[in-house]
Amino acid sequence: MHQNIKLILLLVFHFFWVLNGFSQSKTLSKPLKVYEIDGIKLKSFNFDGLQPYLNQKNDTVYVINFWATWCVPCVKELPHFEKLNQKYKGGKFKMILVSLDFPKMIESRVIPFIKNKNLQAEVVVLNDPDANTWIEKVAKEWSGAIPATIIYKNEKRRFYEQSFTEEELETEIKSFIN
Amino acid sequence: MKKFKIAFLVLAAGLITAFTTTNPAGYEIGSIATDFSLKNVDNKKVALKDYKEAKGFIVIFTCNHCPYAIAYEDRIIDLDKKYKKLGYPVIAINPNNPEKQKDDSFDKMQVRAKEKGFTFPYLFDEGQKIYPQYGATKTPHVYILQKTDKGNVVKYIGAIDDNHSDETAVEQRYVENAVDALLKKQEVKIKTTKAIGCSIKA
């Protein structure tokens, strides 16, 4: 019985990943690598590949969070992101959690983390070590410390080099949802 | 005791606000860097003015726990070995508050320094007072200072090189290039860079 539920969950999860991949394949670039373990599919990009995620021109609110499994304040605020993703994802709202974990940690740490925490928001990996070339393209004022978050809708955009409480994050998200 | 703690917190918050209002972004290229007297892992205080023979310093805010800092440990040792004898020693400072990040306690700094055989002082920014003056936001975060009659002038701020994860793939050695230029009395070409790092836990 337990096994069956697991299998169904896995299938459902997989279905959504496939759907996700399909709906994005038209606008987003080719990943550097696609990891697929335990029903979790995870794409890694260099910065050029990630950039379209940061510059979508439509009326969806995008929340992009830069994090890593080893970053304590990042992991601490992730449940707030997850909770608000659940709350708002039915509308024109898209959350992307950009992992900056080192490539050698993707299979050993990131995928098990996604699985254990049952993360529902989309996770992608940014693998582009020459950060000096891209940090200011994310946000001019970013020093490079994580956690860091961008919220944007079309031309309206805010960057946050800070940790969030759930209330703080929701206030910011609401200011983009008119 | 609790009251004392609260009073301390209020005072600390006031101090931080004072720093951020008088010096919002920390040092820029050309700023005169403050000296300090901080406790080294050998329990002795270290100050920049102790280095009579130095031509300058490679000040690196770094720590024990951060994977980026760990990825650079060997390269920081190499920098010290190469440049100390040329007049630019490495001075490492851990800016983190161990109450927020227990792996960055003074005891654990001592352990790490011994394990890795650090050839440079590894100082504890007790009370997190020095890093806000520099404007460091993350670990590792490098400030190269040149000793002049006016004081220690900031000549470079940023990353060690352009590839944290694979040293063999490094193309730009920002810190080495900057110190080499200073040693040749030339202008530093790339004066500021940015890199991903762990936010400083104050």
mmCIF file of C-alpha atoms in Angstrom, chain B:
data_model
loop_
_atom_site.group_PDB
_atom_site.id
_atom_site.type_symbol
_atom_site.label_atom_id
_atom_site.label_comp_id
_atom_site.label_asym_id
_atom_site.label_seq_id
_atom_site.Cartn_x
_atom_site.Cartn_y
_atom_site.Cartn_z
ATOM 1 C CA MET B 1 20.974 39.284 32.785
ATOM 2 C CA LYS B 2 18.147 39.420 30.274
ATOM 3 C CA LYS B 3 17.924 43.189 30.640
ATOM 4 C CA PHE B 4 21.626 43.432 30.041
ATOM 5 C CA LYS B 5 21.265 41.379 26.878
ATOM 6 C CA ILE B 6 18.497 43.609 25.573
ATOM 7 C CA ALA B 7 20.504 46.733 26.404
ATOM 8 C CA PHE B 8 23.434 45.260 24.538
ATOM 9 C CA LEU B 9 21.280 44.460 21.517
ATOM 10 C CA VAL B 10 19.898 47.990 21.440
ATOM 11 C CA LEU B 11 23.406 49.370 21.699
ATOM 12 C CA ALA B 12 24.639 47.043 18.962
ATOM 13 C CA ALA B 13 21.735 48.017 16.700
ATOM 14 C CA GLY B 14 22.556 51.669 17.353
ATOM 15 C CA LEU B 15 26.188 51.113 16.481
ATOM 16 C CA ILE B 16 25.311 49.298 13.275
ATOM 17 C CA THR B 17 22.944 52.100 12.290
ATOM 18 C CA ALA B 18 25.658 54.629 13.075
ATOM 19 C CA PHE B 19 28.055 52.774 10.805
ATOM 20 C CA THR B 20 25.606 52.373 7.988
ATOM 21 C CA THR B 21 24.531 56.001 8.053
ATOM 22 C CA THR B 22 28.036 57.449 8.155
ATOM 23 C CA ASN B 23 29.537 54.928 5.795
ATOM 24 C CA PRO B 24 26.772 53.211 3.856
ATOM 25 C CA ALA B 25 28.782 51.221 1.355
ATOM 26 C CA GLY B 26 32.096 50.751 3.139
ATOM 27 C CA TYR B 27 35.375 51.445 1.387
ATOM 28 C CA GLU B 28 35.853 52.330 -2.224
ATOM 29 C CA ILE B 29 39.038 52.300 -4.242
ATOM 30 C CA GLY B 30 41.225 55.081 -2.804
ATOM 31 C CA SER B 31 39.700 54.980 0.708
ATOM 32 C CA ILE B 32 42.079 54.886 3.667
ATOM 33 C CA ALA B 33 41.488 51.591 5.477
ATOM 34 C CA THR B 34 41.243 51.543 9.234
ATOM 35 C CA ASP B 35 43.815 49.669 11.249
ATOM 36 C CA PHE B 36 42.619 47.225 13.904
ATOM 37 C CA SER B 37 43.911 45.160 16.742
ATOM 38 C CA LEU B 38 42.264 41.759 16.593
ATOM 39 C CA LYS B 39 42.950 38.466 18.312
ATOM 40 C CA ASN B 40 44.844 35.920 16.229
ATOM 41 C CA VAL B 41 44.420 32.137 16.556
ATOM 42 C CA ASP B 42 47.612 32.138 18.697
ATOM 43 C CA ASN B 43 45.807 34.457 21.163
ATOM 44 C CA LYS B 44 48.081 37.397 20.330
ATOM 45 C CA LYS B 45 46.695 40.655 19.013
ATOM 46 C CA VAL B 46 47.608 41.593 15.457
ATOM 47 C CA ALA B 47 47.514 45.106 13.973
ATOM 48 C CA LEU B 48 48.557 46.337 10.533
ATOM 49 C CA LYS B 49 50.944 48.838 12.147
ATOM 50 C CA ASP B 50 52.944 45.893 13.545
ATOM 51 C CA TYR B 51 54.148 45.140 10.014
ATOM 52 C CA LYS B 52 56.951 47.689 9.760
ATOM 53 C CA GLU B 53 58.470 46.179 6.623
ATOM 54 C CA ALA B 54 55.234 45.540 4.698
ATOM 55 C CA LYS B 55 54.492 47.464 1.508
ATOM 56 C CA GLY B 56 50.842 46.625 1.847
ATOM 57 C CA PHE B 57 48.373 43.896 2.778
ATOM 58 C CA ILE B 58 46.044 41.335 1.289
ATOM 59 C CA VAL B 59 43.167 41.542 3.792
ATOM 60 C CA ILE B 60 40.708 38.666 3.292
ATOM 61 C CA PHE B 61 37.416 38.340 5.148
ATOM 62 C CA THR B 62 36.916 34.596 5.285
ATOM 63 C CA CYS B 63 35.615 31.934 7.646
ATOM 64 C CA ASN B 64 35.514 28.238 8.508
ATOM 65 C CA HIS B 65 32.064 27.165 7.394
ATOM 66 C CA CYS B 66 31.464 28.724 3.993
ATOM 67 C CA PRO B 67 32.057 26.344 1.050
ATOM 68 C CA TYR B 68 33.385 29.231 -1.043
ATOM 69 C CA ALA B 69 35.853 30.119 1.706
ATOM 70 C CA ILE B 70 36.880 26.465 2.018
ATOM 71 C CA ALA B 71 37.340 26.203 -1.753
ATOM 72 C CA TYR B 72 39.844 29.068 -1.526
ATOM 73 C CA GLU B 73 41.829 28.008 1.559
ATOM 74 C CA ASP B 74 44.741 26.483 -0.360
ATOM 75 C CA ARG B 75 44.843 29.402 -2.760
ATOM 76 C CA ILE B 76 44.937 31.852 0.181
ATOM 77 C CA ILE B 77 47.906 29.963 1.648
ATOM 78 C CA ASP B 78 49.629 30.142 -1.762
ATOM 79 C CA LEU B 79 48.992 33.889 -1.961
ATOM 80 C CA ASP B 80 50.578 34.386 1.445
ATOM 81 C CA LYS B 81 53.592 32.223 0.608
ATOM 82 C CA LYS B 82 54.154 34.076 -2.633
ATOM 83 C CA TYR B 83 53.552 37.652 -1.536
ATOM 84 C CA LYS B 84 54.576 37.828 2.130
ATOM 85 C CA LYS B 85 58.237 37.836 1.128
ATOM 86 C CA LEU B 86 57.511 40.519 -1.472
ATOM 87 C CA GLY B 87 55.935 42.775 1.166
ATOM 88 C CA TYR B 88 52.236 41.915 0.834
ATOM 89 C CA PRO B 89 51.261 39.437 3.573
ATOM 90 C CA VAL B 90 47.782 37.931 3.818
ATOM 91 C CA ILE B 91 45.751 38.995 6.856
ATOM 92 C CA ALA B 92 42.634 36.819 7.202
ATOM 93 C CA ILE B 93 39.706 37.989 9.320
ATOM 94 C CA ASN B 94 36.660 35.952 10.310
ATOM 95 C CA PRO B 95 33.784 38.469 10.478
ATOM 96 C CA ASN B 96 31.030 36.047 11.528
ATOM 97 C CA ASN B 97 29.266 36.049 14.858
ATOM 98 C CA PRO B 98 29.664 32.532 16.297
ATOM 99 C CA GLU B 99 26.291 32.870 17.988
ATOM 100 C CA LYS B 100 24.783 32.899 14.509
ATOM 101 C CA GLN B 101 27.211 30.462 12.920
ATOM 102 C CA LYS B 102 28.679 28.108 15.491
ATOM 103 C CA ASP B 103 31.271 26.674 13.074
ATOM 104 C CA ASP B 104 32.935 30.084 13.008
ATOM 105 C CA SER B 105 33.799 30.216 16.703
ATOM 106 C CA PHE B 106 37.290 31.234 17.822
ATOM 107 C CA ASP B 107 38.004 27.662 18.993
ATOM 108 C CA LYS B 108 37.068 26.258 15.607
ATOM 109 C CA MET B 109 39.176 28.915 13.885
ATOM 110 C CA GLN B 110 42.150 27.637 15.890
ATOM 111 C CA VAL B 111 41.392 24.058 14.854
ATOM 112 C CA ARG B 112 41.007 24.960 11.178
ATOM 113 C CA ALA B 113 44.172 27.096 11.110
ATOM 114 C CA LYS B 114 46.141 24.195 12.547
ATOM 115 C CA GLU B 115 44.599 21.543 10.271
ATOM 116 C CA LYS B 116 45.320 23.549 7.139
ATOM 117 C CA GLY B 117 48.635 24.964 8.335
ATOM 118 C CA PHE B 118 47.699 28.594 7.772
ATOM 119 C CA THR B 119 50.886 30.608 7.234
ATOM 120 C CA PHE B 120 49.079 33.902 7.897
ATOM 121 C CA PRO B 121 47.270 35.423 10.877
ATOM 122 C CA TYR B 122 43.631 34.352 11.108
ATOM 123 C CA LEU B 123 41.918 37.022 13.197
ATOM 124 C CA PHE B 124 38.580 37.094 14.944
ATOM 125 C CA ASP B 125 36.468 40.221 14.418
ATOM 126 C CA GLU B 126 35.125 40.133 17.936
ATOM 127 C CA GLY B 127 31.835 42.003 18.200
ATOM 128 C CA GLN B 128 31.786 42.236 14.371
ATOM 129 C CA LYS B 129 33.204 45.766 14.409
ATOM 130 C CA ILE B 130 35.778 45.831 11.632
ATOM 131 C CA TYR B 131 34.005 44.245 8.647
ATOM 132 C CA PRO B 132 31.229 46.919 8.463
ATOM 133 C CA GLN B 133 33.869 49.651 8.229
ATOM 134 C CA TYR B 134 35.448 47.880 5.267
ATOM 135 C CA GLY B 135 32.021 47.175 3.807
ATOM 136 C CA ALA B 136 32.600 43.442 3.457
ATOM 137 C CA THR B 137 29.333 41.610 2.789
ATOM 138 C CA LYS B 138 30.412 38.027 2.294
ATOM 139 C CA THR B 139 33.159 35.460 2.628
ATOM 140 C CA PRO B 140 35.606 35.386 0.981
ATOM 141 C CA HIS B 141 35.911 39.136 0.321
ATOM 142 C CA VAL B 142 39.347 40.613 -0.448
ATOM 143 C CA TYR B 143 40.716 44.130 0.158
ATOM 144 C CA ILE B 144 44.218 44.877 -1.103
ATOM 145 C CA LEU B 145 45.822 47.776 0.749
ATOM 146 C CA GLN B 146 48.915 49.736 -0.208
ATOM 147 C CA LYS B 147 50.903 51.354 2.561
ATOM 148 C CA THR B 148 51.468 55.083 1.914
ATOM 149 C CA ASP B 149 52.315 58.177 3.968
ATOM 150 C CA LYS B 150 48.580 58.883 4.227
ATOM 151 C CA GLY B 151 47.771 55.407 5.500
ATOM 152 C CA ASN B 152 46.741 52.082 4.002
ATOM 153 C CA VAL B 153 45.024 52.908 0.721
ATOM 154 C CA VAL B 154 42.451 50.482 -0.738
ATOM 155 C CA LYS B 155 43.644 49.427 -4.191
ATOM 156 C CA TYR B 156 41.462 46.426 -4.984
ATOM 157 C CA ILE B 157 38.148 45.013 -3.675
ATOM 158 C CA GLY B 158 36.601 41.730 -4.656
ATOM 159 C CA ALA B 159 37.269 38.123 -5.578
ATOM 160 C CA ILE B 160 40.495 36.112 -5.517
ATOM 161 C CA ASP B 161 40.102 34.803 -9.064
ATOM 162 C CA ASP B 162 37.421 33.934 -11.596
ATOM 163 C CA ASN B 163 36.754 30.283 -10.770
ATOM 164 C CA HIS B 164 35.987 29.147 -7.231
ATOM 165 C CA SER B 165 35.183 25.564 -8.103
ATOM 166 C CA ASP B 166 38.123 24.611 -10.318
ATOM 167 C CA GLU B 167 41.517 26.177 -9.782
ATOM 168 C CA THR B 168 42.891 24.616 -12.960
ATOM 169 C CA ALA B 169 40.244 26.471 -14.971
ATOM 170 C CA VAL B 170 41.144 29.903 -13.561
ATOM 171 C CA GLU B 171 41.797 32.452 -16.288
ATOM 172 C CA GLN B 172 41.983 35.701 -14.320
ATOM 173 C CA ARG B 173 43.944 35.829 -11.072
ATOM 174 C CA TYR B 174 42.535 39.140 -9.874
ATOM 175 C CA VAL B 175 44.438 39.382 -6.586
ATOM 176 C CA GLU B 176 47.786 38.293 -8.015
ATOM 177 C CA ASN B 177 47.427 40.673 -10.952
ATOM 178 C CA ALA B 178 46.623 43.553 -8.608
ATOM 179 C CA VAL B 179 49.547 42.903 -6.244
ATOM 180 C CA ASP B 180 51.927 42.350 -9.170
ATOM 181 C CA ALA B 181 50.898 45.745 -10.564
ATOM 182 C CA LEU B 182 51.412 47.450 -7.183
ATOM 183 C CA LEU B 183 54.835 45.839 -6.817
ATOM 184 C CA LYS B 184 55.794 47.230 -10.241
ATOM 185 C CA LYS B 185 54.383 50.641 -9.203
ATOM 186 C CA GLN B 186 51.763 50.326 -11.928
ATOM 187 C CA GLU B 187 48.060 51.059 -11.916
ATOM 188 C CA VAL B 188 45.878 48.092 -10.920
ATOM 189 C CA LYS B 189 43.901 47.278 -14.087
ATOM 190 C CA ILE B 190 40.897 45.471 -12.617
ATOM 191 C CA LYS B 191 40.140 47.298 -9.358
ATOM 192 C CA THR B 192 36.839 45.718 -8.339
ATOM 193 C CA THR B 193 35.241 42.359 -9.018
ATOM 194 C CA LYS B 194 32.279 40.495 -7.620
ATOM 195 C CA ALA B 195 31.870 36.883 -6.632
ATOM 196 C CA ILE B 196 29.249 34.759 -4.954
ATOM 197 C CA GLY B 197 29.895 34.179 -1.279
ATOM 198 C CA CYS B 198 28.235 33.432 2.037
ATOM 199 C CA SER B 199 26.594 36.453 3.605
ATOM 200 C CA ILE B 200 28.338 37.618 6.774
ATOM 201 C CA LYS B 201 26.410 36.524 9.861
ATOM 202 C CA ALA B 202 26.473 39.388 12.362
#
